[in-house]
Amino acid sequence: MTKLSININKIATIRNARGGELPSVTEAAVKLQEFGAQGITVHPRPDERHITRRDVYDLKPLVHTEFNIEGNPHRPFIDLVLAIKPEQVTLVPDAEDAITSNAGWDCRVHKGFLQNVIAEFKAAGIRTSIFLDPDPEMVSHAKETGADRIELYTEAYARMYPNDREAAILPYAETAGEAARLGLGVNAGHDLSLENLKYFAQNIPNLLEVSIGHALISEALYMGLENTVQAYLKRLAIW
């Protein structure tokens, strides 16, 4: 079964809008794991507009499933990840002023840089994943960086899904198939939701993990957090 890792950035966004400690990022992580989440994802950005460095340190002893830290591997981010030693680090090439992640890596252009960064993480025993657009030709370059997994950037799939889900899934299935052929694990994330997740999981080979935040937290406003987590797990329990 594909693992569900929940991105809790939106919890921090709500907290930061008011100041103080409500809602609590750490309590959310504990509860989400109690409700069935198989991982916790955070994406600390340099301006700390949602998850802060302090949050990452506070969460470390509380995440007993899988801790996934994602972000652009500038030096402060690298040092933070090496200090925390999560189970997984996901490398995302987002600009500092990006509202949210909006593209995967060009591993052909940035291969040398990624090889050096990934070598540091692997020396520390941290599994590495690279954010990637659905492009089968890019997978071999991702493999050459030394990464363990790719994370498919699924915004295009989510956008096309309501109109033509078969066309939407095709490049993702092809990319995941190439990753499996080359021995890379496959994760996925960005705009996956209760509406489109089941079809995605049914049609992507070797899908090990999905990271979902914005849609899940938004849906929880209406359904409640525990019910929403259970609904996502049911979407993934397809075999």
Short mmCIF file of N, CA and C in Angstrom, two decimals, residues 9-94:
data_model
loop_
_atom_site.label_atom_id
_atom_site.label_comp_id
_atom_site.label_asym_id
_atom_site.label_seq_id
_atom_site.Cartn_x
_atom_site.Cartn_y
_atom_site.Cartn_z
N ASN A 9 2.48 22.16 6.48
CA ASN A 9 2.77 23.59 6.30
C ASN A 9 1.55 24.47 6.54
N LYS A 10 0.37 24.01 6.08
CA LYS A 10 -0.82 24.84 6.21
C LYS A 10 -1.22 25.04 7.67
N ILE A 11 -0.93 24.09 8.52
CA ILE A 11 -1.17 24.27 9.95
C ILE A 11 -0.34 25.44 10.45
N ALA A 12 0.93 25.48 10.04
CA ALA A 12 1.82 26.57 10.45
C ALA A 12 1.37 27.90 9.85
N THR A 13 0.84 27.88 8.62
CA THR A 13 0.37 29.11 7.99
C THR A 13 -0.75 29.74 8.81
N ILE A 14 -1.70 28.92 9.27
CA ILE A 14 -2.81 29.43 10.09
C ILE A 14 -2.28 29.98 11.40
N ARG A 15 -1.38 29.25 12.03
CA ARG A 15 -0.78 29.72 13.29
C ARG A 15 -0.10 31.06 13.11
N ASN A 16 0.71 31.16 12.07
CA ASN A 16 1.51 32.37 11.86
C ASN A 16 0.66 33.58 11.52
N ALA A 17 -0.54 33.34 10.94
CA ALA A 17 -1.42 34.46 10.59
C ALA A 17 -1.89 35.20 11.83
N ARG A 18 -1.97 34.52 12.97
CA ARG A 18 -2.45 35.13 14.20
C ARG A 18 -1.34 35.36 15.22
N GLY A 19 -0.26 34.59 15.10
CA GLY A 19 0.78 34.61 16.13
C GLY A 19 0.44 33.63 17.23
N GLY A 20 1.33 33.42 18.14
CA GLY A 20 1.09 32.46 19.21
C GLY A 20 1.35 31.05 18.77
N GLU A 21 0.65 30.09 19.38
CA GLU A 21 0.94 28.68 19.15
C GLU A 21 -0.28 27.90 18.68
N LEU A 22 -1.37 28.57 18.33
CA LEU A 22 -2.57 27.89 17.87
C LEU A 22 -2.81 28.15 16.38
N PRO A 23 -3.10 27.10 15.63
CA PRO A 23 -3.05 25.68 16.00
C PRO A 23 -1.62 25.19 16.15
N SER A 24 -1.43 24.21 16.99
CA SER A 24 -0.09 23.71 17.28
C SER A 24 0.40 22.76 16.20
N VAL A 25 1.54 23.08 15.63
CA VAL A 25 2.14 22.22 14.62
C VAL A 25 2.53 20.87 15.20
N THR A 26 3.07 20.88 16.40
CA THR A 26 3.50 19.62 17.01
C THR A 26 2.30 18.75 17.38
N GLU A 27 1.27 19.35 17.93
CA GLU A 27 0.07 18.57 18.26
C GLU A 27 -0.58 18.00 17.00
N ALA A 28 -0.59 18.79 15.94
CA ALA A 28 -1.14 18.30 14.68
C ALA A 28 -0.39 17.07 14.19
N ALA A 29 0.94 17.11 14.27
CA ALA A 29 1.74 15.97 13.83
C ALA A 29 1.43 14.73 14.65
N VAL A 30 1.33 14.90 15.96
CA VAL A 30 1.02 13.77 16.84
C VAL A 30 -0.35 13.19 16.50
N LYS A 31 -1.35 14.06 16.36
CA LYS A 31 -2.70 13.60 16.07
C LYS A 31 -2.80 12.94 14.71
N LEU A 32 -2.17 13.52 13.71
CA LEU A 32 -2.22 12.94 12.37
C LEU A 32 -1.66 11.53 12.36
N GLN A 33 -0.59 11.30 13.10
CA GLN A 33 -0.03 9.96 13.18
C GLN A 33 -0.98 9.02 13.91
N GLU A 34 -1.64 9.52 14.97
CA GLU A 34 -2.63 8.72 15.67
C GLU A 34 -3.79 8.34 14.75
N PHE A 35 -4.13 9.25 13.83
CA PHE A 35 -5.26 9.02 12.93
C PHE A 35 -4.89 8.13 11.75
N GLY A 36 -3.61 7.80 11.61
CA GLY A 36 -3.22 6.86 10.58
C GLY A 36 -2.19 7.33 9.57
N ALA A 37 -1.79 8.60 9.63
CA ALA A 37 -0.76 9.08 8.71
C ALA A 37 0.52 8.27 8.88
N GLN A 38 1.15 7.93 7.77
CA GLN A 38 2.36 7.11 7.80
C GLN A 38 3.62 7.94 7.64
N GLY A 39 3.46 9.25 7.65
CA GLY A 39 4.61 10.15 7.56
C GLY A 39 4.16 11.58 7.76
N ILE A 40 5.12 12.42 8.13
CA ILE A 40 4.90 13.86 8.27
C ILE A 40 5.91 14.57 7.38
N THR A 41 5.40 15.48 6.55
CA THR A 41 6.24 16.26 5.65
C THR A 41 6.22 17.73 6.07
N VAL A 42 7.38 18.38 6.01
CA VAL A 42 7.46 19.82 6.20
C VAL A 42 8.33 20.41 5.09
N HIS A 43 8.03 21.65 4.75
CA HIS A 43 8.80 22.34 3.72
C HIS A 43 9.19 23.72 4.26
N PRO A 44 10.27 23.79 5.05
CA PRO A 44 10.71 25.07 5.59
C PRO A 44 11.31 25.95 4.49
N ARG A 45 10.88 27.20 4.43
CA ARG A 45 11.42 28.14 3.44
C ARG A 45 12.25 29.20 4.16
N PRO A 46 13.13 29.85 3.42
CA PRO A 46 14.04 30.81 4.07
C PRO A 46 13.33 31.91 4.86
N ASP A 47 12.16 32.37 4.39
CA ASP A 47 11.47 33.45 5.09
C ASP A 47 10.61 32.96 6.26
N GLU A 48 10.56 31.62 6.47
CA GLU A 48 9.82 31.01 7.56
C GLU A 48 8.37 31.46 7.60
N ARG A 49 7.76 31.60 6.43
CA ARG A 49 6.38 32.09 6.40
C ARG A 49 5.37 31.05 6.85
N HIS A 50 5.81 29.80 6.95
CA HIS A 50 4.94 28.78 7.56
C HIS A 50 5.78 27.94 8.53
N ILE A 51 6.35 26.85 8.09
CA ILE A 51 7.20 26.05 8.97
C ILE A 51 8.50 26.79 9.28
N THR A 52 8.87 26.83 10.54
CA THR A 52 10.10 27.50 10.97
C THR A 52 11.17 26.46 11.31
N ARG A 53 12.37 26.94 11.44
CA ARG A 53 13.46 26.06 11.85
C ARG A 53 13.16 25.47 13.24
N ARG A 54 12.60 26.27 14.11
CA ARG A 54 12.26 25.76 15.44
C ARG A 54 11.24 24.64 15.34
N ASP A 55 10.26 24.78 14.44
CA ASP A 55 9.28 23.72 14.25
C ASP A 55 9.96 22.41 13.87
N VAL A 56 10.93 22.48 12.98
CA VAL A 56 11.59 21.27 12.51
C VAL A 56 12.28 20.56 13.68
N TYR A 57 12.95 21.32 14.51
CA TYR A 57 13.59 20.72 15.69
C TYR A 57 12.56 20.18 16.67
N ASP A 58 11.46 20.90 16.87
CA ASP A 58 10.42 20.45 17.80
C ASP A 58 9.74 19.17 17.32
N LEU A 59 9.63 19.03 16.01
CA LEU A 59 8.93 17.87 15.46
C LEU A 59 9.77 16.60 15.49
N LYS A 60 11.07 16.74 15.41
CA LYS A 60 11.95 15.58 15.28
C LYS A 60 11.64 14.47 16.30
N PRO A 61 11.53 14.74 17.60
CA PRO A 61 11.28 13.64 18.54
C PRO A 61 9.84 13.14 18.53
N LEU A 62 8.95 13.82 17.84
CA LEU A 62 7.53 13.47 17.86
C LEU A 62 7.10 12.66 16.64
N VAL A 63 7.90 12.67 15.59
CA VAL A 63 7.55 11.93 14.38
C VAL A 63 8.12 10.52 14.49
N HIS A 64 7.23 9.57 14.74
CA HIS A 64 7.67 8.18 14.91
C HIS A 64 7.35 7.33 13.68
N THR A 65 6.78 7.95 12.67
CA THR A 65 6.50 7.24 11.42
C THR A 65 7.65 7.49 10.46
N GLU A 66 7.51 8.50 9.60
CA GLU A 66 8.60 8.90 8.71
C GLU A 66 8.61 10.42 8.61
N PHE A 67 9.77 11.00 8.84
CA PHE A 67 9.92 12.45 8.75
C PHE A 67 10.53 12.77 7.39
N ASN A 68 9.81 13.59 6.61
CA ASN A 68 10.27 13.99 5.29
C ASN A 68 10.41 15.51 5.28
N ILE A 69 11.62 15.98 5.05
CA ILE A 69 11.86 17.42 4.96
C ILE A 69 12.13 17.75 3.50
N GLU A 70 11.35 18.69 2.93
CA GLU A 70 11.56 19.05 1.54
C GLU A 70 11.93 20.51 1.43
N GLY A 71 12.67 20.83 0.36
CA GLY A 71 13.05 22.21 0.15
C GLY A 71 14.18 22.34 -0.85
N ASN A 72 14.49 23.59 -1.17
CA ASN A 72 15.59 23.90 -2.06
C ASN A 72 16.91 23.76 -1.30
N PRO A 73 17.85 22.97 -1.81
CA PRO A 73 19.05 22.66 -1.04
C PRO A 73 20.12 23.76 -1.05
N HIS A 74 19.75 24.94 -0.57
CA HIS A 74 20.78 25.94 -0.27
C HIS A 74 21.48 25.52 1.03
N ARG A 75 22.58 26.17 1.35
CA ARG A 75 23.41 25.69 2.46
C ARG A 75 22.68 25.63 3.81
N PRO A 76 21.92 26.66 4.19
CA PRO A 76 21.22 26.55 5.48
C PRO A 76 20.25 25.37 5.53
N PHE A 77 19.58 25.09 4.40
CA PHE A 77 18.68 23.94 4.36
C PHE A 77 19.46 22.64 4.51
N ILE A 78 20.56 22.52 3.80
CA ILE A 78 21.39 21.32 3.90
C ILE A 78 21.83 21.10 5.35
N ASP A 79 22.29 22.15 5.99
CA ASP A 79 22.77 22.02 7.37
C ASP A 79 21.64 21.63 8.32
N LEU A 80 20.44 22.18 8.09
CA LEU A 80 19.28 21.82 8.92
C LEU A 80 18.95 20.34 8.78
N VAL A 81 18.91 19.85 7.56
CA VAL A 81 18.59 18.44 7.32
C VAL A 81 19.64 17.54 7.93
N LEU A 82 20.91 17.90 7.79
CA LEU A 82 21.98 17.07 8.36
C LEU A 82 21.92 17.06 9.88
N ALA A 83 21.44 18.15 10.48
CA ALA A 83 21.31 18.20 11.94
C ALA A 83 20.15 17.34 12.42
N ILE A 84 19.04 17.34 11.67
CA ILE A 84 17.84 16.62 12.08
C ILE A 84 17.91 15.14 11.73
N LYS A 85 18.51 14.83 10.58
CA LYS A 85 18.60 13.47 10.07
C LYS A 85 17.22 12.81 9.94
N PRO A 86 16.35 13.35 9.10
CA PRO A 86 15.06 12.71 8.86
C PRO A 86 15.24 11.44 8.05
N GLU A 87 14.17 10.67 7.96
CA GLU A 87 14.24 9.47 7.14
C GLU A 87 14.42 9.82 5.66
N GLN A 88 13.83 10.94 5.24
CA GLN A 88 13.89 11.30 3.83
C GLN A 88 14.03 12.81 3.67
N VAL A 89 14.79 13.21 2.67
CA VAL A 89 14.85 14.60 2.23
C VAL A 89 14.43 14.65 0.78
N THR A 90 13.53 15.59 0.46
CA THR A 90 13.05 15.76 -0.91
C THR A 90 13.54 17.10 -1.42
N LEU A 91 14.29 17.08 -2.52
CA LEU A 91 14.91 18.28 -3.06
C LEU A 91 13.98 18.92 -4.08
N VAL A 92 13.64 20.20 -3.84
CA VAL A 92 12.67 20.92 -4.66
C VAL A 92 13.32 22.23 -5.13
N PRO A 93 13.29 22.52 -6.44
CA PRO A 93 13.98 23.72 -6.93
C PRO A 93 13.11 24.98 -6.91
N ASP A 94 12.46 25.24 -5.78
CA ASP A 94 11.57 26.41 -5.74
C ASP A 94 12.35 27.68 -5.41
#
